[in-house]
Coordinates of C-alpha atoms and ligand atoms in Angstrom, one line a residue:
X1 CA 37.5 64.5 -42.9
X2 CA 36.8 63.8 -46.5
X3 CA 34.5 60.7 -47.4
X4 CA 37.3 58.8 -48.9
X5 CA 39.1 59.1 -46.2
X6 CA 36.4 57.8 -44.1
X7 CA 35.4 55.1 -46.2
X8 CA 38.9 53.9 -46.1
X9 CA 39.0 53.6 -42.1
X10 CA 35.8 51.8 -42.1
X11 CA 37.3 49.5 -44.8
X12 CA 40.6 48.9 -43.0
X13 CA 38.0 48.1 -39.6
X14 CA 36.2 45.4 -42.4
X15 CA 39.6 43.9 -42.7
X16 CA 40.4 44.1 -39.1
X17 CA 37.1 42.3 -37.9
X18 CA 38.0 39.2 -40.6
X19 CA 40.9 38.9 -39.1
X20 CA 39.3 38.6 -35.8
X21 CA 36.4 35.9 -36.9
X22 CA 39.4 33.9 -38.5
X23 CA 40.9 33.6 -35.3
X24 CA 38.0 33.2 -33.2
X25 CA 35.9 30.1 -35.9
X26 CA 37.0 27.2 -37.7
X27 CA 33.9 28.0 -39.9
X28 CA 32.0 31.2 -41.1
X29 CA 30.2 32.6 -39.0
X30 CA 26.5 33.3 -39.3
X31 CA 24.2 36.5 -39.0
X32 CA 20.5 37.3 -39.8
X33 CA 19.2 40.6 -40.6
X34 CA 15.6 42.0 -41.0
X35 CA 14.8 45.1 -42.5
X36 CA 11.7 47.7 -41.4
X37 CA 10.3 50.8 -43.4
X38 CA 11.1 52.5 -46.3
X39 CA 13.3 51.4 -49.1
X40 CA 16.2 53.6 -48.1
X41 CA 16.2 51.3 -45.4
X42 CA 16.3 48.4 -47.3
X43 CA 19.4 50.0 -49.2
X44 CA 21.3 50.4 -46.1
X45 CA 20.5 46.9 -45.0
X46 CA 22.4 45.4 -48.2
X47 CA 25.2 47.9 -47.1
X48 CA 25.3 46.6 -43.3
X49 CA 25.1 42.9 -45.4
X50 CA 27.4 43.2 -47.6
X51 CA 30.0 44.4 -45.0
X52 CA 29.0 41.7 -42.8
X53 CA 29.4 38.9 -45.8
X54 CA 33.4 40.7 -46.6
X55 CA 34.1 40.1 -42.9
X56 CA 33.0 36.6 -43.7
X57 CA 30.0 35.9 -42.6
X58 CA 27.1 33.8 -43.6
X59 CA 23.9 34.7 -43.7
X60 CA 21.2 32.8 -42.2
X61 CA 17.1 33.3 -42.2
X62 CA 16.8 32.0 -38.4
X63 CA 17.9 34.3 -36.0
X64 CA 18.0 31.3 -33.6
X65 CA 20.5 29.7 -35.9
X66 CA 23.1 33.2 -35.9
X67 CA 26.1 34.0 -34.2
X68 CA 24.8 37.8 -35.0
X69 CA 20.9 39.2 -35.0
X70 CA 21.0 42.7 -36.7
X71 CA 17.8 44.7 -36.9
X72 CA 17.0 47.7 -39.3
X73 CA 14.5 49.8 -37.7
X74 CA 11.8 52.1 -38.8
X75 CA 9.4 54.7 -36.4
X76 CA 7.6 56.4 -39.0
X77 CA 4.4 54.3 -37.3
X78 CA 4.4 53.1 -33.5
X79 CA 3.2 49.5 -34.6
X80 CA 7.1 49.0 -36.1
X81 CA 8.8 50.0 -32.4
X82 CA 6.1 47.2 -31.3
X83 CA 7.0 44.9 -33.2
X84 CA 11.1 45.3 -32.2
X85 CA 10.5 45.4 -28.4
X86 CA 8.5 42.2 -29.2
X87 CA 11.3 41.1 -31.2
X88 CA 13.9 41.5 -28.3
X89 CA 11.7 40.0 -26.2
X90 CA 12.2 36.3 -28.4
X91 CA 15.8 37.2 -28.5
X92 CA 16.5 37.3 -25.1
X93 CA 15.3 34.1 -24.4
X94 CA 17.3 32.4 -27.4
X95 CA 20.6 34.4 -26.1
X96 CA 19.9 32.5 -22.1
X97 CA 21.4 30.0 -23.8
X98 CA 23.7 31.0 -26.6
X99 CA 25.2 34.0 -24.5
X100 CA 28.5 34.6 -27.1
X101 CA 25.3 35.6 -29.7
X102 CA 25.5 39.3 -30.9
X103 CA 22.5 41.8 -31.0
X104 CA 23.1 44.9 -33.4
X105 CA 19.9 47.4 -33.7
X106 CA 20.4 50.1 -35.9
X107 CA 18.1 53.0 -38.0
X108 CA 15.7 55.6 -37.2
X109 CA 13.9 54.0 -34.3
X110 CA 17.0 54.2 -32.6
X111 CA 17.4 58.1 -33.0
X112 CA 14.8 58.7 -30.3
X113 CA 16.3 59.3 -26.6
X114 CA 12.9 57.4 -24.8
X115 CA 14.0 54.2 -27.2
X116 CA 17.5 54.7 -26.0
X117 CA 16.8 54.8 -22.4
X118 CA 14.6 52.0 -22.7
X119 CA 17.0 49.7 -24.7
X120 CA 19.7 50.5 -21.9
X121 CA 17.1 50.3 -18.8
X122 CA 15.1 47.0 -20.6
X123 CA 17.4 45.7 -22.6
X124 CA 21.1 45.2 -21.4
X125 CA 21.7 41.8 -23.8
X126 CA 21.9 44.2 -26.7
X127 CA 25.4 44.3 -27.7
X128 CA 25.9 47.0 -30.4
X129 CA 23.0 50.3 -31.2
X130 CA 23.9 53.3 -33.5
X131 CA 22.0 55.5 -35.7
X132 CA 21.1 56.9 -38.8
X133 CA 24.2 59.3 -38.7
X134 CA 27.1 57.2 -38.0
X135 CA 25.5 54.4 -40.1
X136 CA 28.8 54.6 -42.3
X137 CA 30.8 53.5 -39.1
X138 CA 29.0 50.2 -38.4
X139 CA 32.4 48.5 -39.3
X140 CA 34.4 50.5 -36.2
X141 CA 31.7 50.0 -34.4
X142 CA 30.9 46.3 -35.0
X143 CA 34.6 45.8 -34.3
X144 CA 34.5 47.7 -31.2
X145 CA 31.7 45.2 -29.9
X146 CA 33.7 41.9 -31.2
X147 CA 36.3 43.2 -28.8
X148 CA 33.9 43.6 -25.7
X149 CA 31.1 42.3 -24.0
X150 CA 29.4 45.3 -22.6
X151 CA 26.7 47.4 -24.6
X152 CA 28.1 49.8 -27.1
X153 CA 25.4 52.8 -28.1
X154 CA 27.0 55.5 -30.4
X155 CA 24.0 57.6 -31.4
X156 CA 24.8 61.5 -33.3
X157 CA 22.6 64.2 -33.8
X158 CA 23.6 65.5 -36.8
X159 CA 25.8 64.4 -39.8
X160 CA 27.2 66.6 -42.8
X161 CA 28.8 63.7 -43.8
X162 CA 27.5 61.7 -47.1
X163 CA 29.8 58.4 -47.1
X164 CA 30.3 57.0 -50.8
X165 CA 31.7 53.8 -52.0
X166 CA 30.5 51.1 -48.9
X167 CA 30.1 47.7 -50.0
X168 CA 26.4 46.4 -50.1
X169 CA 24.6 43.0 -51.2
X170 CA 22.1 43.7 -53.9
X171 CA 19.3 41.6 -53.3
X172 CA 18.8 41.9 -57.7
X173 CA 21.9 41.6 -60.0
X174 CA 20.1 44.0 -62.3
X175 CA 18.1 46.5 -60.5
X176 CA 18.9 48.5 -57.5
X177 CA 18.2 51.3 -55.8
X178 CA 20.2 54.8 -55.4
X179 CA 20.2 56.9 -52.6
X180 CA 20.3 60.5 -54.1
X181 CA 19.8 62.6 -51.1
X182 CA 19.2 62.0 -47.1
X183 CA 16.8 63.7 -44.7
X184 CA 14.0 65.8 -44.7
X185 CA 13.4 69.7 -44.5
X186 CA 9.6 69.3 -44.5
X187 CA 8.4 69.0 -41.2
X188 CA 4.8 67.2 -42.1
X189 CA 2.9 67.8 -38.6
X190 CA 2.9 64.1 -37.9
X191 CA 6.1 62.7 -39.5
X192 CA 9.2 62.1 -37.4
X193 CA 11.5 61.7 -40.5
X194 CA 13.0 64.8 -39.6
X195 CA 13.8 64.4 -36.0
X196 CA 15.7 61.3 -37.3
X197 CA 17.1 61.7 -40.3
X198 CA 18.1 65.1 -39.8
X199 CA 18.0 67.8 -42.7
X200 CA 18.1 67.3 -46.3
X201 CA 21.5 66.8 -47.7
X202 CA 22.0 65.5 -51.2
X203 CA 25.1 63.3 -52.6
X204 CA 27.2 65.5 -55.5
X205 CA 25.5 64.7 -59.4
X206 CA 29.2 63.2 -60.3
X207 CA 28.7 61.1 -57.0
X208 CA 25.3 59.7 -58.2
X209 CA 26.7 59.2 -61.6
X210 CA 29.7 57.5 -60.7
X211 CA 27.8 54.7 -58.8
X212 CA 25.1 54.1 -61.1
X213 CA 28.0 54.0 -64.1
X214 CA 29.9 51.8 -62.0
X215 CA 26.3 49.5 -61.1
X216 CA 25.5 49.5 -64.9
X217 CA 29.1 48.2 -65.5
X218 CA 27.9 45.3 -63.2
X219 CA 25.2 43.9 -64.6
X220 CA 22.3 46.8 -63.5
X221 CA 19.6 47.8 -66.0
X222 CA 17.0 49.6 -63.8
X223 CA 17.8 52.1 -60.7
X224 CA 15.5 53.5 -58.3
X225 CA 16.4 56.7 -57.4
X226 CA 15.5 57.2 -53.8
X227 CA 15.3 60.4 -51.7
X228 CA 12.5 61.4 -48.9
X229 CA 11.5 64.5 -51.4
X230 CA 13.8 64.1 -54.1
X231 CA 12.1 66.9 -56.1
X232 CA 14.0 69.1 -53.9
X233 CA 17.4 67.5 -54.7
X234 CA 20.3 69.5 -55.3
X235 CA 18.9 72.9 -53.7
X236 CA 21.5 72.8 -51.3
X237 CA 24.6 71.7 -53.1
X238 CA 27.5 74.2 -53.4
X239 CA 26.6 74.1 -57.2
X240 CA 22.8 73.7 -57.1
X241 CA 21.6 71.3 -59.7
X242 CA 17.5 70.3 -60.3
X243 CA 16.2 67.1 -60.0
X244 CA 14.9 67.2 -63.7
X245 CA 18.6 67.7 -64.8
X246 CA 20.1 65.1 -62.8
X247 CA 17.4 63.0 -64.4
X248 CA 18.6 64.1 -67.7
X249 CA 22.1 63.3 -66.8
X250 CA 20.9 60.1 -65.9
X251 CA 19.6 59.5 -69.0
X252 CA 22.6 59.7 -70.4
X253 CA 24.5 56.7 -69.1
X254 CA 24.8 53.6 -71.6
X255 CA 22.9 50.4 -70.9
X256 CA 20.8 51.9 -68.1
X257 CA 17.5 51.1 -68.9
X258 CA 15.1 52.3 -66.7
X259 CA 15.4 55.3 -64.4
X260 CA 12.1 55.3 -61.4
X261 CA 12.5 58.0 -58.5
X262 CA 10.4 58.0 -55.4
X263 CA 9.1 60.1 -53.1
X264 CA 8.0 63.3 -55.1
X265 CA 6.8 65.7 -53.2
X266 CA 3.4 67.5 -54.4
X267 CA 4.2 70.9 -53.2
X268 CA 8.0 70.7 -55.3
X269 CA 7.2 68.7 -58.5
X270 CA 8.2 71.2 -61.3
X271 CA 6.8 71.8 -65.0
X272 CA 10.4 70.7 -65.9
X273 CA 10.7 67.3 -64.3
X274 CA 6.9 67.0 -66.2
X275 CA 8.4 68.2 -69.5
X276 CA 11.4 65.6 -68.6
X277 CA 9.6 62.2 -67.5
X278 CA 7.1 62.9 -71.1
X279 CA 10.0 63.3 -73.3
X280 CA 12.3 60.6 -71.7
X281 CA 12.2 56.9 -72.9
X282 CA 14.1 55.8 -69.7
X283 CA 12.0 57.1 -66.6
X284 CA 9.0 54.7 -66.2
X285 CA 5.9 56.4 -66.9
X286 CA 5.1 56.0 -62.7
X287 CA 4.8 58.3 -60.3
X288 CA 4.3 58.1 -56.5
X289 CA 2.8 61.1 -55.0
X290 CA 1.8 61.0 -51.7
X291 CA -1.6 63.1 -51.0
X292 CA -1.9 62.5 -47.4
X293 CA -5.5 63.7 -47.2
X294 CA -7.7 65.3 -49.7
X295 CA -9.2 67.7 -47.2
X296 CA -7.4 71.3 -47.8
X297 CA -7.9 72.2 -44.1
X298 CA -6.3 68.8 -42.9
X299 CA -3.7 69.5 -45.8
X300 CA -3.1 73.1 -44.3
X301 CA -2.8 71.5 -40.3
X302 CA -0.6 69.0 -41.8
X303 CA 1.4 71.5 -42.9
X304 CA 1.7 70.0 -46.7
X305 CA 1.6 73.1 -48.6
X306 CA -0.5 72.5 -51.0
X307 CA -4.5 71.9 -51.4
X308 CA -7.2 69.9 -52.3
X309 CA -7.2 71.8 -55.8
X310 CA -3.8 72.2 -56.1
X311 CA -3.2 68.3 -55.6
X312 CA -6.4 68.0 -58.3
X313 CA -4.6 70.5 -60.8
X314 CA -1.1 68.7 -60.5
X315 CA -2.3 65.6 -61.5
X316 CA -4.3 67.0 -64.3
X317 CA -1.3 68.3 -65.7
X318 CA 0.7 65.6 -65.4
X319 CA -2.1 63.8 -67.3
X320 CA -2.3 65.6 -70.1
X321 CA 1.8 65.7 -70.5
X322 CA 2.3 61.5 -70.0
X323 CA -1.8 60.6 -70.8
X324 CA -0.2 56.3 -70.0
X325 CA 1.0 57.9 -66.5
X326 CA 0.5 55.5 -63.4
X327 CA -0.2 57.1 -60.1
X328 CA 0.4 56.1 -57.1
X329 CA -0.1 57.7 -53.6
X330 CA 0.1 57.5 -49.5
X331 CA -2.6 58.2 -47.5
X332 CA -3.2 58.9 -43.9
X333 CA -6.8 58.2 -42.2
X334 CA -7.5 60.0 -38.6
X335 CA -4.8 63.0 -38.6
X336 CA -6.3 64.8 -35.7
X337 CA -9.5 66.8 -35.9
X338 CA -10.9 64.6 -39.2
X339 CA -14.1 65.1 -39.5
X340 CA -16.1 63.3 -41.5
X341 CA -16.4 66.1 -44.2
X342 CA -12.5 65.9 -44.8
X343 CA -12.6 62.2 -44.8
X344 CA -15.7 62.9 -47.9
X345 CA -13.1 64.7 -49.4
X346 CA -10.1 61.9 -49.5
X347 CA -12.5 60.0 -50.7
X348 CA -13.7 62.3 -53.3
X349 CA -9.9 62.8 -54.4
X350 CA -9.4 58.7 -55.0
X351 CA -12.6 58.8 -56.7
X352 CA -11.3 61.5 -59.3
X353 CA -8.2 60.6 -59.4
X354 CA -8.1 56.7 -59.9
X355 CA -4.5 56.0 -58.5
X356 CA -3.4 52.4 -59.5
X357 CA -2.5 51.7 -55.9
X358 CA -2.9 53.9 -52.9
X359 CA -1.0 53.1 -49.9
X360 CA -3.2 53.4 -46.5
X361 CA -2.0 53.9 -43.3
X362 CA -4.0 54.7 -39.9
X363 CA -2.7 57.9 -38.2
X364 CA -0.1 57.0 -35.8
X365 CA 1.0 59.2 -32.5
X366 CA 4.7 60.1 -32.8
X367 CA 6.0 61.8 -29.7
X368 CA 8.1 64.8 -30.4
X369 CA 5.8 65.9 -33.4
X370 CA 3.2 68.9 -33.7
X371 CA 1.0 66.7 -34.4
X372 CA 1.0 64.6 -31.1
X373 CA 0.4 67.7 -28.9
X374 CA -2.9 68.3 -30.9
X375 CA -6.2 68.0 -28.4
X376 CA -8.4 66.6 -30.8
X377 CA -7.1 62.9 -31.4
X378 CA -9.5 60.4 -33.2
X379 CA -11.4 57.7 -31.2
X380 CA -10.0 54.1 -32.9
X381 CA -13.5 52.7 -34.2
X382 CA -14.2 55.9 -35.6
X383 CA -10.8 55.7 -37.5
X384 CA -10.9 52.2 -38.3
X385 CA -14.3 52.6 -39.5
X386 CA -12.8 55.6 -42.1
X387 CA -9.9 53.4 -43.0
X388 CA -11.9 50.0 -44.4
X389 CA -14.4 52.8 -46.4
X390 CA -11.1 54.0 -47.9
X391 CA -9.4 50.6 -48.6
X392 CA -12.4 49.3 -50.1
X393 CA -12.6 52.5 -52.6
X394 CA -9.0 52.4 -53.2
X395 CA -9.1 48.6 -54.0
X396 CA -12.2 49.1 -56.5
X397 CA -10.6 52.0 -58.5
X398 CA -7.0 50.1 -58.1
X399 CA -8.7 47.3 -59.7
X400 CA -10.3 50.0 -62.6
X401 CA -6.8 51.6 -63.2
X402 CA -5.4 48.5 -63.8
X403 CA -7.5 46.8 -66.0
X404 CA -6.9 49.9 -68.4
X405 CA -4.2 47.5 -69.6
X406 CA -5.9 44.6 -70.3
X407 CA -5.4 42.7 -73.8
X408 CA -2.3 44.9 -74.6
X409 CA 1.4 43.8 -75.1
X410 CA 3.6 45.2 -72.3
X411 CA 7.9 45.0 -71.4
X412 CA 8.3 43.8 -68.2
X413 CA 11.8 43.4 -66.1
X414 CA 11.6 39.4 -65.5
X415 CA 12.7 39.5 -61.4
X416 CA 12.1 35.7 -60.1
X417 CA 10.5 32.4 -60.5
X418 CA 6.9 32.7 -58.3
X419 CA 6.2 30.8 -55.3
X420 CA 4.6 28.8 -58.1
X421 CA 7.0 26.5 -59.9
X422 CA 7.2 28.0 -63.7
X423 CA 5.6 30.8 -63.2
X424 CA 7.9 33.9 -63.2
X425 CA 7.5 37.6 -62.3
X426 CA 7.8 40.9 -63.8
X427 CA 7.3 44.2 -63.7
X428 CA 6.0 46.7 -66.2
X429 CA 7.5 50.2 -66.3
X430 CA 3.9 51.0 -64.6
X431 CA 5.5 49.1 -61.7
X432 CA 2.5 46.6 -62.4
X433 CA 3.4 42.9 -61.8
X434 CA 3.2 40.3 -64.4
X435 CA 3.1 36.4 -63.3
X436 CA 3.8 34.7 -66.8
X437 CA 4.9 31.0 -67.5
X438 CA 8.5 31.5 -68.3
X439 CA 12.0 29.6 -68.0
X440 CA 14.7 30.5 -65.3
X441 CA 17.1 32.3 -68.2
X442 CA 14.8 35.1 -68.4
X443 CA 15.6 36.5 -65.2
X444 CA 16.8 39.8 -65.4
X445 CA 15.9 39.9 -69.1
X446 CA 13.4 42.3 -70.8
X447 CA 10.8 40.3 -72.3
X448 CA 7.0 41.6 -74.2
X449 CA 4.1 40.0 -72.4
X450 CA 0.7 40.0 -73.7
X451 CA -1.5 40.9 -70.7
X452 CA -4.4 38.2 -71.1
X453 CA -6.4 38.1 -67.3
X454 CA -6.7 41.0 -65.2
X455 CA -6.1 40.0 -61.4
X456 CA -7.1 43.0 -59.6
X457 CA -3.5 44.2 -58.7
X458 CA -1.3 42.4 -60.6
X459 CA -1.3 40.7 -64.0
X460 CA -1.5 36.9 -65.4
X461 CA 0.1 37.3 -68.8
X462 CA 2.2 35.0 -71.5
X463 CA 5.5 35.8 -73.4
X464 CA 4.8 37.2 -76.6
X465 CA 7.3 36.8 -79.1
Ligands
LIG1 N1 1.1 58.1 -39.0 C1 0.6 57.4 -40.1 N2 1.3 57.4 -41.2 C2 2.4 58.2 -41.4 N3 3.2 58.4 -42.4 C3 4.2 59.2 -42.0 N4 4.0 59.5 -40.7 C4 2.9 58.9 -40.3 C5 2.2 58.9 -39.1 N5 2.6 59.5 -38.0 C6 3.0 57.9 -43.7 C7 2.8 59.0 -44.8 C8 4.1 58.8 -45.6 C9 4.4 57.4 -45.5 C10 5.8 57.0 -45.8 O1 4.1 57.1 -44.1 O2 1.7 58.6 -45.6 O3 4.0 59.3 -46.9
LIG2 FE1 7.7 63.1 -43.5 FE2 6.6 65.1 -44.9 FE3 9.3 64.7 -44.9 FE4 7.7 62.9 -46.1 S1 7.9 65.1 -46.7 S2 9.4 62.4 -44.8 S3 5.9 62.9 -44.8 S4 8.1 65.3 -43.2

């Protein structure tokens, strides 16, 4: 079946379920929804919102005070499966006594077959669970569950299918994000990204184009491009198409603004998408690279592809092409068999490479990887122990990266008014923040901030012209 197709059932079911909730309330109903993980998450909880607002609900920030509780899920780390059983576990009390209430669970934790067998052994008050391969038929299937009170699960294995054109409740009126491509090919040892989203598959250049034409026509001045390696986009289109071209096709549209992409992998980032970002004066001058470990034999067992030189070389010529270049990475601490030579050598690799933030993350077991079946797991306090050493080096040259900016005049995207009254928040194309005092109309607006006090991470700055 062709996408249109598709996306025209599942906009005929949106119709269908208003009609239901018109019969059933007097007023609009509520629902909540929490989103876990990545940013491609985030996008396809604005999608699962903005379908549930056409139906004609409202949304709430209690889930005690909704008619429907949806959660977005994540398993990239175990702590985010926790922290959903735990979740449940507060929801099953509230629905004891508001049995009509709806629970919908949906995303990657739910493409793993222990989670489903516990959900339908543990958990029988959950209504509605699908995955992150029929995620385009939520509508179907949250009309499905309106008409029933037994639990629905509809998980796939696979999906070819790329759905375009679903309705979705940007969270900014002027910057977004844009899926390019779904899935993963890579098979990091540890990551379960593959076993749940499947293999990569990216959406058609005209597709991409079309939305972010049609998103600029709406008010939208920066996009996010978003893909789990998106410097391997386009390889397996019928007409295969680069990354750095796409860019430059990008580039091309009218009042877009600012183009940022994320995540580049290091093993595929090419001389041309280099040569592109440095002679580009839409792509932010950022890039997010995600090292892992700086240890080439950890690299190698991780199965990365690329090594501690490599990663070193890389950067160095990205550094000479766009010298203003922010850098940004992922790191893991305890991969099995980290000894504390490899650990030297992360540590060594922040040190010479002075990212402006690195994200740090302690190595996390995921059943159903290579990685799990290795002997030579970690003990915790040795881990833990690696992973403050790390954060505190990461926070000191964070905190030296940054200040390289101090004193100058910088455009920043204003986004909101603080949690302090007045103050509002930017960003630079850096993807530093900027607190600034500021008025309300300057929200979505590019304004020139001077940068006057350095705040380790983020910026305290004033409007200057
Ligand atoms: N344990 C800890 N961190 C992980 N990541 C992916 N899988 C795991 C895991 N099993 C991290 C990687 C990746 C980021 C999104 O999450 O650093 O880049
Ligand atoms: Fe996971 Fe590696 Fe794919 Fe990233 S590139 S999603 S870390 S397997």
């Amino acid at each position: 079946m062709s996408n249109t197709q598709e996306s025209k059932i599942q906009a005929e079911y949106i119709t269908k379920c208003s009609e239901l909730i018109r019969e059933k309330y007097t007023q609009a109903p509520s629902f909540f929804i929490q989103n876990a993980g990545c940013q491609m998450n985030s996008l396809q909880t604005e999608t699962v919102a903005g379908i549930m607002k056409q139906i004609g609900y409202q949304v709430v920030d209690k889930e005690e005070a909704a008619d429907v509780v949806i959660y977005n899920t994540c398993t990239v780390r175990e702590n985010a499966n926790q922290k959903i059983y735990g979740h449940l576990g507060h929801l099953k009390s509230i629905k004891k006594h508001k049995p009509e209430m709806k629970i919908v669970l949906f995303g990657c934790m739910m493409q793993e077959p222990e989670v489903i067998d516990k959900i339908q052994k543990d958990y029988g008050f959950v209504d509605l669970v699908f995955g992150t391969h029929n995620f385009h038929k939520f509508p179907e299937l949250f009309f499905r569950s309106l008409n029933t009170n037994g639990q629905i699960i509809d998980i796939w294995k696979e999906s070819d299918e790329i759905v375009e054109g679903m309705p979705a409740d940007r969270k900014y009126s002027f910057k977004t994000g844009v899926n390019i491509m779904y899935g993963c090919n890579n098979f990091c040892s540890y990551c379960i990204v593959p076993y749940v989203r499947g293999r990569e598959k990216s959406r058609e250049p005209e597709d991409i184009l079309r939305e972010i034409k049609d998103l600029v026509a709406d008010g939208v001045t920066e996009v996010m491009l978003l893909g789990q390696n998106v410097n391997s986009y386009g390889k397996t289109l019928e007409h295969p198409v680069t990354f750095a071209s796409l860019l430059q096709q990008i580039e091309q549209i009218e009042g877009l603004r600012r183009i940022r992409f994320m995540t580049s992998h290091p093993k595929d980032l090419s001389d041309e998408l280099i040569e592109v970002m440095a002679k580009s004066n839409k792509i932010c001058h950022h890039l997010h690279l995600p090292m892992q470990s700086g240890s080439s034999r950890i690299l190698k067992i991780m199965n990365r592809r690329y090594d501690k030189e490599k990663y070193l070389e890389l950067v160095s010529k990205i550094r000479q092409a766009i010298p203003d270049i922010s850098l940004t990475t992922d790191i893991i601490v305890g991969f099995p068999g980290e000894t504390e030579e490899d650990f030297q050598d992360t540590l060594d690799v922040v040190n010479q490479v002075g990212f402006d933030t690195a994200f740090t993350f302690i190595y996390s077991k995921r059943t159903g990887t290579p990685a799990a079946r290795m002997e030579n797991q970690i003990p915790g306090d040795v881990v833990k122990d690696r992973f403050d050493r790390l954060l505190a080096l990461v926070q000191e040259k964070g905190r030296e990266a940054s200040s390289r900016f101090l004193g100058t005049v910088q455009e920043i995207l204003v986004e909101e008014e603080s949690k302090e009254k007045g103050i509002y928040t930017g960003r630079t194309q850096y993807n530093l923040l900027v607190h600034f005092p500021g008025c309300k109309d300057l929200i979505g607006k590019y304004v020139k901030v001077k940068l006057d006090t350095c705040k380790g991470f983020y910026y305290f700055g004033s409007l200057a012209e």
